[in-house]
PDB file of C-alpha atoms in Angstrom:
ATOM      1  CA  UNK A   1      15.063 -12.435 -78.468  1.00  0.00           C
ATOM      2  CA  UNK A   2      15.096 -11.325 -74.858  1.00  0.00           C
ATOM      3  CA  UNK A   3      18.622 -12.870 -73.046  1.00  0.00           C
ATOM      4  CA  UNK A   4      19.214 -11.801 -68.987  1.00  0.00           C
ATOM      5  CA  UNK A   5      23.470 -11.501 -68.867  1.00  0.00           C
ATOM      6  CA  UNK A   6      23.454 -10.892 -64.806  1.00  0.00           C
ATOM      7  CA  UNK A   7      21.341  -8.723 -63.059  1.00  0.00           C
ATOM      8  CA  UNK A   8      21.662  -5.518 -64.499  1.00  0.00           C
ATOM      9  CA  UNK A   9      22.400  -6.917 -68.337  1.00  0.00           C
ATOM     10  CA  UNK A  10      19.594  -7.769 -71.304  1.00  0.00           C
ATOM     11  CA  UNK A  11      20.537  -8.628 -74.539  1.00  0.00           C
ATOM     12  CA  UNK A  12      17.444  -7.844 -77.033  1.00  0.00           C
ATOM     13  CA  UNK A  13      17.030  -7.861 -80.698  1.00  0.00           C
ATOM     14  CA  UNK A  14      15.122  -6.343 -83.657  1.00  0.00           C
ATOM     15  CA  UNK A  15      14.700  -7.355 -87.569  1.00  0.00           C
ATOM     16  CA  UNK A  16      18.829  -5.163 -88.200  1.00  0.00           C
ATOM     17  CA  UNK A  17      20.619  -5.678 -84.342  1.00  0.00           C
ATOM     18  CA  UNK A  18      21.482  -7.182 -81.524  1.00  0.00           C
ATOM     19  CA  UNK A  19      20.826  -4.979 -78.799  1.00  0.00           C
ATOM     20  CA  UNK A  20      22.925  -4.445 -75.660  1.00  0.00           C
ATOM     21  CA  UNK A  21      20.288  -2.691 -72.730  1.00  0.00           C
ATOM     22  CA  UNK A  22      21.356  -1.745 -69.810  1.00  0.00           C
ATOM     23  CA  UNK A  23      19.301  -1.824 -66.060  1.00  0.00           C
ATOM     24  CA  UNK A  24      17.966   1.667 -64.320  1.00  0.00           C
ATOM     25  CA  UNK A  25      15.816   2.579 -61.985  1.00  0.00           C
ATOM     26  CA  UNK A  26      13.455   5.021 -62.968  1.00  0.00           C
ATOM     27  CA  UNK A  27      12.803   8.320 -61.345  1.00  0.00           C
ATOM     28  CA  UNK A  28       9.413  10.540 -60.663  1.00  0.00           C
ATOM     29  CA  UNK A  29       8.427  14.068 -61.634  1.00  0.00           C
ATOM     30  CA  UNK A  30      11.003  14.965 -59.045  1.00  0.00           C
ATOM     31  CA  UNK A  31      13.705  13.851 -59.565  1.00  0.00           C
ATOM     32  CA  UNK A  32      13.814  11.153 -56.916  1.00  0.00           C
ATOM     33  CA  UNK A  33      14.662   7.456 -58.073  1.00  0.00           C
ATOM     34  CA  UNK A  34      12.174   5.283 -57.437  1.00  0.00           C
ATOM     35  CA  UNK A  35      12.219   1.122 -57.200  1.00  0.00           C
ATOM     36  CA  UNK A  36      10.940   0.947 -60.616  1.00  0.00           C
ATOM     37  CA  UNK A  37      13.444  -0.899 -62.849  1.00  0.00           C
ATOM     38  CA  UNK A  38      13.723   0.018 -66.922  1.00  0.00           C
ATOM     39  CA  UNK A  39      15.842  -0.889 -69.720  1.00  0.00           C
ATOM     40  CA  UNK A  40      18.137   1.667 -71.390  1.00  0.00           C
ATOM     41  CA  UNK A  41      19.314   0.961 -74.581  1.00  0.00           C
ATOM     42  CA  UNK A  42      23.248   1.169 -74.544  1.00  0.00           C
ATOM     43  CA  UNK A  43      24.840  -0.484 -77.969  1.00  0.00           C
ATOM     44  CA  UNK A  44      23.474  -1.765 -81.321  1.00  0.00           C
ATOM     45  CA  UNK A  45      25.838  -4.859 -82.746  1.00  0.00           C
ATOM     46  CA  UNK A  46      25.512  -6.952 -85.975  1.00  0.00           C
ATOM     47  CA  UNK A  47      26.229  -9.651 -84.002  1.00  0.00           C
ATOM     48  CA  UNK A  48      25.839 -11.674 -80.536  1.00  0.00           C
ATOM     49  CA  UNK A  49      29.498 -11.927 -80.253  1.00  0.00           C
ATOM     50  CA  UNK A  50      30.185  -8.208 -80.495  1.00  0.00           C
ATOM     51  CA  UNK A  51      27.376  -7.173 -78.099  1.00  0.00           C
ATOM     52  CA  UNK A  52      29.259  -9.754 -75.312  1.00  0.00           C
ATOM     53  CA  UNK A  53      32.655  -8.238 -75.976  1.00  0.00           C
ATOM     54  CA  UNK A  54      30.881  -4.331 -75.694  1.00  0.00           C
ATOM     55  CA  UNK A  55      29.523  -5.447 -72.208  1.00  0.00           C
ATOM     56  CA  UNK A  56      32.923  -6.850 -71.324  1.00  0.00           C
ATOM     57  CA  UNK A  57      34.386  -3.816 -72.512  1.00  0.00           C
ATOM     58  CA  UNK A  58      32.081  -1.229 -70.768  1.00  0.00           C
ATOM     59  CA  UNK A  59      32.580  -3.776 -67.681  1.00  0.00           C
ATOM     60  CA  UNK A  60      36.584  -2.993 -67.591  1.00  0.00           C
ATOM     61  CA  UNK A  61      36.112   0.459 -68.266  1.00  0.00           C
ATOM     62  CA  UNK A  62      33.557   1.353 -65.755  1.00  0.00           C
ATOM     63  CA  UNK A  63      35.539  -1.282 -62.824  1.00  0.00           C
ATOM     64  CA  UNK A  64      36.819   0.749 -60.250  1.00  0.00           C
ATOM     65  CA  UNK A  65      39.550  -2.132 -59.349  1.00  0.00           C
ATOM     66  CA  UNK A  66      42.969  -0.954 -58.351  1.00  0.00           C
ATOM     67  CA  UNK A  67      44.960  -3.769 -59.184  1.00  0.00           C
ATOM     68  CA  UNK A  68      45.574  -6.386 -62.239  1.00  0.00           C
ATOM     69  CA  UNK A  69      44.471  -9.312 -60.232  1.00  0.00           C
ATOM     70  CA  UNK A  70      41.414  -7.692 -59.684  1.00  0.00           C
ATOM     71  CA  UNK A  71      40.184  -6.428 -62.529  1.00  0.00           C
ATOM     72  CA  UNK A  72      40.783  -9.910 -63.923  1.00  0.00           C
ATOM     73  CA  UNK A  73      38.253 -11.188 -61.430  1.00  0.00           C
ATOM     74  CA  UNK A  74      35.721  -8.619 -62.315  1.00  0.00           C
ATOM     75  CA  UNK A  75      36.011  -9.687 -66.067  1.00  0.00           C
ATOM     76  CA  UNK A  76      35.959 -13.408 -65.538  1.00  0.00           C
ATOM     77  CA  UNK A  77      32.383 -12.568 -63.448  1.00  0.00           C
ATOM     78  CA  UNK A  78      30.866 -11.025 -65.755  1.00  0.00           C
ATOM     79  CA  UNK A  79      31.968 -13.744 -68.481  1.00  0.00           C
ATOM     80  CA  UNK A  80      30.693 -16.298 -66.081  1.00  0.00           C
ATOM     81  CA  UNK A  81      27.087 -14.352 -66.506  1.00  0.00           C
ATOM     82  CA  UNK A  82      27.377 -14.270 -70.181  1.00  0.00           C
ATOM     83  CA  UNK A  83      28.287 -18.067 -70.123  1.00  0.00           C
ATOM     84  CA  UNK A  84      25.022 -18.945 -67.603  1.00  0.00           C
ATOM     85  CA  UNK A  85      22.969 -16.628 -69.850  1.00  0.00           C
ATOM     86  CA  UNK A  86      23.409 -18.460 -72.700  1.00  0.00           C
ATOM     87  CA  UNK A  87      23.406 -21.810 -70.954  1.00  0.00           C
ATOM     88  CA  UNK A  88      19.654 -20.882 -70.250  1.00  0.00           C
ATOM     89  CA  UNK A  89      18.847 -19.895 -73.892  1.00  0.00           C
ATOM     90  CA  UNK A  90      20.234 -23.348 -74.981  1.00  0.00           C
ATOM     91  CA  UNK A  91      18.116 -25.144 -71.875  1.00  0.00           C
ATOM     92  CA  UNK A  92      14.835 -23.096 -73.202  1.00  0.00           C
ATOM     93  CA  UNK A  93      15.200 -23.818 -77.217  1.00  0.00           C
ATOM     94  CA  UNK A  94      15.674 -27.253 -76.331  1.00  0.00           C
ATOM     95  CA  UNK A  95      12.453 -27.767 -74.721  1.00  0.00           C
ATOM     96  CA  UNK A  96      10.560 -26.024 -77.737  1.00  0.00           C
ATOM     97  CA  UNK A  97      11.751 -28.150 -79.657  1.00  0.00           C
TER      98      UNK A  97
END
């Protein structure tokens, strides 16, 4: 399984987890980031449901909003992402089947 949640945002699997990954850009043997993107693996969940509500939660904690209102707005964006990626999932298994 291989799900895109927004642009930096991958949800991945393997036989025991769902995996929460996280987008970085890579850097040389100097230290300098390049353009090459990566995966970093951020969270290992039993389920699909508790890798979305990690992401939400890492979302809120890492917002740098100063107010309620929009914080809120931050957290319904990224739910919107979670929402379109698994719109796309359903749009895919559809057509395999």
């Amino acid at each position: 399984m291989e799900i895109m949640v927004g642009q930096n945002y991958k949800i991945t699997s393997d036989a025991l987890n769902i995996i929460l990954n996280k987008k970085y850009f890579k850097k040389d043997k100097q230290g300098n980031v390049t353009e090459e993107e990566a995966f970093k693996q951020i969270g290992y969940y039993n389920t699909l449901d508790g890798a979305f509500n990690a992401l939400i939660e890492k979302e809120i904690k890492g917002s740098d909003a100063i107010s309620l209102d929009e914080l809120k707005k931050h957290v319904a964006g990224v739910k919107e992402d979670i929402f379109e990626a698994l719109k796309s999932v359903e749009v895919k298994s559809a057509v395999n089947v």
